[in-house]
CSV table of C-alpha atoms and ligand atoms in Angstrom, one decimal:
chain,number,residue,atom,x,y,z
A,1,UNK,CA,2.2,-24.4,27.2
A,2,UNK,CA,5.0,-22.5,25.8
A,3,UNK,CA,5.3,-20.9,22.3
A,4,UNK,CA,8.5,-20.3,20.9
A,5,UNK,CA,8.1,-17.6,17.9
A,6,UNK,CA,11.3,-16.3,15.8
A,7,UNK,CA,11.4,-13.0,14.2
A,8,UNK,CA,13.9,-11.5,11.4
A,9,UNK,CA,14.7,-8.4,11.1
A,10,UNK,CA,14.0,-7.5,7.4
A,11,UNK,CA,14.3,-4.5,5.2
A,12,UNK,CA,10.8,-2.8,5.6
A,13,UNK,CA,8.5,-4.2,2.6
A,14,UNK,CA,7.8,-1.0,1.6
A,15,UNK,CA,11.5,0.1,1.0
A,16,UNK,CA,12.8,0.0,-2.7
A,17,UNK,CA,15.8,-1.4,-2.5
A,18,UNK,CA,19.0,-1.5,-4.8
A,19,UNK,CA,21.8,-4.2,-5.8
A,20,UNK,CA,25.3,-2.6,-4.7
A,21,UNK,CA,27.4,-1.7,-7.4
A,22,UNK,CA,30.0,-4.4,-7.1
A,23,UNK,CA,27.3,-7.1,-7.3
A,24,UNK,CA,27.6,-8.8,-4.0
A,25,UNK,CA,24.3,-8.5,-2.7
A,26,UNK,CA,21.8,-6.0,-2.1
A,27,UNK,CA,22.3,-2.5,-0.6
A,28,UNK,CA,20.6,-2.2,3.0
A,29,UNK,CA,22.9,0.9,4.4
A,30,UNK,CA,20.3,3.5,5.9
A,31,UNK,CA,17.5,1.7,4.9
A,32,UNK,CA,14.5,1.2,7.2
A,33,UNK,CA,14.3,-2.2,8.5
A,34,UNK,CA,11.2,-3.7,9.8
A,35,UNK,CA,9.5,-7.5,11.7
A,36,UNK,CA,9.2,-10.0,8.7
A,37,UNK,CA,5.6,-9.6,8.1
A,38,UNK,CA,4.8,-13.4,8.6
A,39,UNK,CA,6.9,-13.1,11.7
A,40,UNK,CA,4.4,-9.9,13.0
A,41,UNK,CA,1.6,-12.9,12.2
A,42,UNK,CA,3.8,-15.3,14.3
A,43,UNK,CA,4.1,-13.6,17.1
A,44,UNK,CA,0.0,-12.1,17.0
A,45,UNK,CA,-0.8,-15.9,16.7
A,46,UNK,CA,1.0,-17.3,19.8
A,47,UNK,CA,-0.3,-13.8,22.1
A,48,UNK,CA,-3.8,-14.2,20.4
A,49,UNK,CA,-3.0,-18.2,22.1
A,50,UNK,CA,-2.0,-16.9,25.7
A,51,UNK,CA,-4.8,-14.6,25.5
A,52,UNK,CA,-7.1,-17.5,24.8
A,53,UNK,CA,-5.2,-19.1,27.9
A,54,UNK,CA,-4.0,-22.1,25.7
A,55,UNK,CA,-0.5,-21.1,26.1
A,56,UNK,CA,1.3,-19.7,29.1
A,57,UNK,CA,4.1,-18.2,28.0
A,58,UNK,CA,5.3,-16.2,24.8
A,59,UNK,CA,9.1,-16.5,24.1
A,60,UNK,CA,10.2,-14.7,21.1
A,61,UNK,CA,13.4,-15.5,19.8
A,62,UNK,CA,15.9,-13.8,16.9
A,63,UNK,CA,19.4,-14.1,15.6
A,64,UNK,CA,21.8,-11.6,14.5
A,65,UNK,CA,23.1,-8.1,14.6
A,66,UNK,CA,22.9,-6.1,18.2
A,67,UNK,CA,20.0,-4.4,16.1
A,68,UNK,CA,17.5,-7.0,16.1
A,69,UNK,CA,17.1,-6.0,19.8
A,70,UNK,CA,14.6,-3.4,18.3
A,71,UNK,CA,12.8,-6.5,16.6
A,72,UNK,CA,12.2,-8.0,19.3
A,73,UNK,CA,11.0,-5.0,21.2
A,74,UNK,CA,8.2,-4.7,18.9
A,75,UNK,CA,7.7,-8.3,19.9
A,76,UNK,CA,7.4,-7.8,23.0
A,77,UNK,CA,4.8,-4.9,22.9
A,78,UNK,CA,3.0,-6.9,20.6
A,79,UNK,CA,2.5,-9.4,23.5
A,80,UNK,CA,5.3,-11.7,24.1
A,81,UNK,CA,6.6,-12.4,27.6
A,82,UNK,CA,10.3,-12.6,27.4
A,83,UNK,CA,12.8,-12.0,24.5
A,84,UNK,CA,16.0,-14.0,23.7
A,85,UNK,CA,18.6,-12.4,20.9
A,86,UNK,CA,20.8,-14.9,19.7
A,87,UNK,CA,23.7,-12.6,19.2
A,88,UNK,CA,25.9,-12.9,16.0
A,89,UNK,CA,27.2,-10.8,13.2
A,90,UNK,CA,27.9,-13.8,10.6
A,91,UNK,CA,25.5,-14.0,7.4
A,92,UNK,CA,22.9,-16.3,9.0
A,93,UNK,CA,21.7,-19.0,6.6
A,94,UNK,CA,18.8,-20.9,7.1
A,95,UNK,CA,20.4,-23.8,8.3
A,96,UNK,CA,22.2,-22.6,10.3
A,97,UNK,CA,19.4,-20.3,12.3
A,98,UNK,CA,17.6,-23.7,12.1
A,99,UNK,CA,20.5,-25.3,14.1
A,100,UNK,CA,20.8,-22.4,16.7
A,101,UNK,CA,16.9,-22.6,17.2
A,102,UNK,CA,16.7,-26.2,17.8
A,103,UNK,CA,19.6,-25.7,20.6
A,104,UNK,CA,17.3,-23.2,21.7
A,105,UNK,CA,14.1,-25.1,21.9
A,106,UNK,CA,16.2,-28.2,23.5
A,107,UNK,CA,17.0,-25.8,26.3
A,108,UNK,CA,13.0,-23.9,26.6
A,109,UNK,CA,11.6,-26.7,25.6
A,110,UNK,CA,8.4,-25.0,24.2
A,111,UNK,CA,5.1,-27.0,23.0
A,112,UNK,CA,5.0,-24.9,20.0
A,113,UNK,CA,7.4,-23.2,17.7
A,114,UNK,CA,5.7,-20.3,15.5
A,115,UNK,CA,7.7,-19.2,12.3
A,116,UNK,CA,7.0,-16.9,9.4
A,117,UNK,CA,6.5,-19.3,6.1
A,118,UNK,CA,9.6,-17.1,4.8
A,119,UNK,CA,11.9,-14.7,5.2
A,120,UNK,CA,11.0,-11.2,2.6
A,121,UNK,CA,14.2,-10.5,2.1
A,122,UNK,CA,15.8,-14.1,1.2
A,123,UNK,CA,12.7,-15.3,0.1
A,124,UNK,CA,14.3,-19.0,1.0
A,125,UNK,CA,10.9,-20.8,2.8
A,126,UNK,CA,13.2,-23.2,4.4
A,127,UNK,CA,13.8,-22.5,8.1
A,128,UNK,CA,10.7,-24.1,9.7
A,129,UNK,CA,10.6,-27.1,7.3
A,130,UNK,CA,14.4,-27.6,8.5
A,131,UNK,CA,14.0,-26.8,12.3
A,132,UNK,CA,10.9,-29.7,12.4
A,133,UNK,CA,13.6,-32.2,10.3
A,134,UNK,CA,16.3,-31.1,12.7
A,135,UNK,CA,14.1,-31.7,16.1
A,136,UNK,CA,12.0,-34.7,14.8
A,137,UNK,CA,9.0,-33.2,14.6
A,138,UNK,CA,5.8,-32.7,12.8
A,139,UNK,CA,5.2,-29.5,11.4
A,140,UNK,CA,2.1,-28.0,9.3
A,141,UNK,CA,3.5,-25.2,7.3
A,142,UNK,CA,1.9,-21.9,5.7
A,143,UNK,CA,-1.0,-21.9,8.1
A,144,UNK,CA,-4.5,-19.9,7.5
A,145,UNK,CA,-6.0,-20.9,10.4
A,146,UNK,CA,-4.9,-22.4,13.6
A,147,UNK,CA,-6.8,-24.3,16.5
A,148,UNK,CA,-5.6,-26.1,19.7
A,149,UNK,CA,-7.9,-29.1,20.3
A,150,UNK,CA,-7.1,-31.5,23.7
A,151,UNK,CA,-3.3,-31.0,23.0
A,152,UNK,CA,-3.6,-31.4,19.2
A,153,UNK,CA,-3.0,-28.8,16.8
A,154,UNK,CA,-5.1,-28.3,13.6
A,155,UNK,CA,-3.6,-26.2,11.1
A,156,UNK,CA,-5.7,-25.2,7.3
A,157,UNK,CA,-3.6,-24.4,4.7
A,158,UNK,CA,-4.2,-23.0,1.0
A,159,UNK,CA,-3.2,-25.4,-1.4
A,160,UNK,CA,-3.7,-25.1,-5.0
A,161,UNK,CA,-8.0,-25.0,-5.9
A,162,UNK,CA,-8.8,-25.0,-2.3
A,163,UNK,CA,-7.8,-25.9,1.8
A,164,UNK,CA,-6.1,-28.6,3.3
A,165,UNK,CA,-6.3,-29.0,6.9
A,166,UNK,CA,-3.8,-31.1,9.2
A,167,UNK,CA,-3.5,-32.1,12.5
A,168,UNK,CA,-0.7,-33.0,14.8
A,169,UNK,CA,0.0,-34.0,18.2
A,170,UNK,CA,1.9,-31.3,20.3
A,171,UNK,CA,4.9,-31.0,20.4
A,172,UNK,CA,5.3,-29.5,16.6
A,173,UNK,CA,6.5,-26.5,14.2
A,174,UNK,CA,3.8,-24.6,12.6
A,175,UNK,CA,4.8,-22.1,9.7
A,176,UNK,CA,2.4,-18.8,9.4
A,177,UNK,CA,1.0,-17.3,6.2
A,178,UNK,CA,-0.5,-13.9,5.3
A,179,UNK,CA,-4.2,-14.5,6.1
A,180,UNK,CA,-3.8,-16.4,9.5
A,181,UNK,CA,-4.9,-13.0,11.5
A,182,UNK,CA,-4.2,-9.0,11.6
A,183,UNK,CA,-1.2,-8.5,13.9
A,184,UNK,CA,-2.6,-5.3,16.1
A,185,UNK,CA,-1.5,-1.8,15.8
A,186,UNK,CA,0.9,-1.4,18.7
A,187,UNK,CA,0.4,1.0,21.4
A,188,UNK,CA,2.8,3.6,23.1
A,189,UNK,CA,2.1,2.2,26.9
A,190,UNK,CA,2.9,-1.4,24.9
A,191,UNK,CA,6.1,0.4,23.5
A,192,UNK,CA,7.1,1.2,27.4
A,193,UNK,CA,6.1,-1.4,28.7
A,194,UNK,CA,8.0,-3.7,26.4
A,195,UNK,CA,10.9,-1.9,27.6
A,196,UNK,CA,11.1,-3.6,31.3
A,197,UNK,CA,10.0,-6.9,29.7
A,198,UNK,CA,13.2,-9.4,30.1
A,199,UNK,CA,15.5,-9.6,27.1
A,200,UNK,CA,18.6,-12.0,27.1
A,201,UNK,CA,21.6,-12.5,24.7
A,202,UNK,CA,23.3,-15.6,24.1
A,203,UNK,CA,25.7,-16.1,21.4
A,204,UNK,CA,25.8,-19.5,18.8
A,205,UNK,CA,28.8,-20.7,20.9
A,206,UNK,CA,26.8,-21.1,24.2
A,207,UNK,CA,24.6,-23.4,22.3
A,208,UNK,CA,27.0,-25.4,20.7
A,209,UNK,CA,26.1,-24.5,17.2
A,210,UNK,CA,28.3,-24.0,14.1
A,211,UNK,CA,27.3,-21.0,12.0
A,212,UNK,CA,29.5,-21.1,9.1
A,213,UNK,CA,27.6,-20.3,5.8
A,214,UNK,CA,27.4,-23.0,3.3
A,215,UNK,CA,25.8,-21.4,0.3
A,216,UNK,CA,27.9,-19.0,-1.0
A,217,UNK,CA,26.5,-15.9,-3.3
A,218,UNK,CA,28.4,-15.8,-6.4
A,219,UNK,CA,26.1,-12.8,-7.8
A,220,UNK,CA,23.3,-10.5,-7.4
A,221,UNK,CA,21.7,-8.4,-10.7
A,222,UNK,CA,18.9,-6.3,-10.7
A,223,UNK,CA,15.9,-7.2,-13.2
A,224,UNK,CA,16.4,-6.9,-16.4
A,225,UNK,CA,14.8,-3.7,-17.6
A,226,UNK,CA,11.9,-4.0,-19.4
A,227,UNK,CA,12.0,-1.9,-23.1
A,228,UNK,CA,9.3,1.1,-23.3
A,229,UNK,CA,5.9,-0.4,-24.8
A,230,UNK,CA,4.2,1.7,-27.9
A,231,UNK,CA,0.8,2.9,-28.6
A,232,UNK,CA,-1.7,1.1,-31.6
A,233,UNK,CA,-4.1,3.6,-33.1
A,234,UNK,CA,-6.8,0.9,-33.2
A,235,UNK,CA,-7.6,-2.9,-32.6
A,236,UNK,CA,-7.1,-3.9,-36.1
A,237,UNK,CA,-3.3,-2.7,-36.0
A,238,UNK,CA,-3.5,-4.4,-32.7
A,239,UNK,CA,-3.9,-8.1,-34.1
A,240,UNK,CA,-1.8,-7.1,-36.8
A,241,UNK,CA,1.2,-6.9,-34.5
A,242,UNK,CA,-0.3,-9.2,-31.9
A,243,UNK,CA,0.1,-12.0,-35.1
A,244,UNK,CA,3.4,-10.4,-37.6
A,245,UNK,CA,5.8,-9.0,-34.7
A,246,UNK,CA,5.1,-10.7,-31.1
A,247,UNK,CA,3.5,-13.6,-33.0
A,248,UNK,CA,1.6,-14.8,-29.9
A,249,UNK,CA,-1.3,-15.0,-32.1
B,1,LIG,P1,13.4,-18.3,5.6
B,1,LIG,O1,13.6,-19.7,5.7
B,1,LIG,O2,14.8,-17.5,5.6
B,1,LIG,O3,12.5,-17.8,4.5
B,1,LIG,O4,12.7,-17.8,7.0
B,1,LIG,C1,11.6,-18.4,7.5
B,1,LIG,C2,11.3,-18.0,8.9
B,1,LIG,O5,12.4,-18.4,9.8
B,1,LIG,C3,11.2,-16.5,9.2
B,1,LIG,O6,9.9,-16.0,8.9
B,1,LIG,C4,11.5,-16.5,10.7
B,1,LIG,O7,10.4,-16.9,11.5
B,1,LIG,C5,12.6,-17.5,10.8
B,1,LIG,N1,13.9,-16.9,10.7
B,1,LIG,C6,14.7,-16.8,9.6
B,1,LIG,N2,15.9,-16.2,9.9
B,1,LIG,C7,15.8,-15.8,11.2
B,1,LIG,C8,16.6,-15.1,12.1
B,1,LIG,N3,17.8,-14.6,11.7
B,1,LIG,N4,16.2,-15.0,13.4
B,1,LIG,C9,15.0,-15.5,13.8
B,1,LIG,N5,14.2,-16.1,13.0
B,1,LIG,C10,14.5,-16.3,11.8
């Protein structure tokens, strides 16, 4: 069985980042970029599956900038067998990483495709939903548990006051959230290893796919600042401004 995984490249979640001053979108010059975390989950999940010898190979896949080369690196000491960049320097929507990764999967034809349930930095949750509506197929989405039973796959999920748990016949999508598993700490012989594992770059056009943008960003603002709270010498002055001034009482 093979597992497809894609991995973004994302600013690092423990950067602070800034909106640029002209307000077109958010300032990621010299800033330490990083695996999307639920993609690091992604791609522990589907080596955690080869391990188990339920899958046979680990393909990890990711679109953009020459940089995301280093994303995949990590990837690949993490586990994975082989690494394919998708090779483009457009703003990749969802949709349209969705399209290239359905061309993708048309040509590897994986039994499983591993996604993060979002992206940190666009925060959009759409990718895997759209990549199982592009391909036809089932897909269980923010998974906290995942099992391979006799060529189904059964997925738990957090829903709201407790778990769900679905289960799908392969071939299918499956979305990761946060508590599915620890990725590992990766080694240095993993680090050099990685480095002779194969890594190939295609670009959108070999696989037919259109990557125009179709959601255009008209602004981007930073929070609204929040104004400095004050002190109360004592409950009672408390309520009193609790019920006169905020009037939540
Ligand atoms: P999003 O829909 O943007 O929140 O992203 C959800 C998931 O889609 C991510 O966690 C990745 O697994 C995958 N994904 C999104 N963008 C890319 C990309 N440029 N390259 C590879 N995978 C991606």
């Amino acid at each position: 069985m093979r597992v497809l995984v894609a991995v973004k490249r994302v600013i690092d979640p423990n950067v602070k980042v800034g909106v640029k001053s002209d307000g077109s979108g958010v300032d990621i010059g010299n800033v330490k970029m990083s695996m999307n975390p639920f993609d690091e989950i992604a791609v522990e999940e589907a080596v955690r599956l080869k391990e188990a010898g339920l899958a046979t190979e680990v393909v990890v896949v990711s679109c953009g900038v020459p940089q995301v080369q280093e994303t995949l690196r990590t990837a690949l000491a993490i586990g994975a067998d082989r690494a394919i960049h998708i090779a483009s320097e457009a703003d990749l929507q969802p949709l349209a990483v969705a399209k290239l990764l359905k061309a993708l999967m048309d040509k590897e034809q994986p039994s499983l495709i591993v996604l993060g349930k979002q992206a940190i930095d666009d925060d959009s949750n759409q990718t895997g939903q759209m990549l199982a509506a592009l391909a036809n197929l089932p897909q269980a989405t923010f998974a906290s548990k995942l099992l391979i039973v006799d060529g189904k796959v059964i997925v738990s999920r957090e829903i709201d006051g407790g778990s769900e748990t679905l289960s799908f016949s392969l071939p299918g999508v499956v979305t990761t959230d946060l508590r599915l598993n620890e990725p590992r700490y990766v080694t240095l012989p993993n680090i050099m290893k990685a480095k002779k594992k194969p890594l190939e770059t295609i670009k959108p056009d070999d696989l037919g796919v259109d990557v125009t943008p179709r959601v255009k960003t008209l602004k981007v603002a930073e929070p609204a600042r929040r104004s400095a709270g004050i002190k109360v010498p004592d409950v009672a002055t408390l309520v009193e401004k609790l019920r006169n001034e905020a009037r939540v009482l």
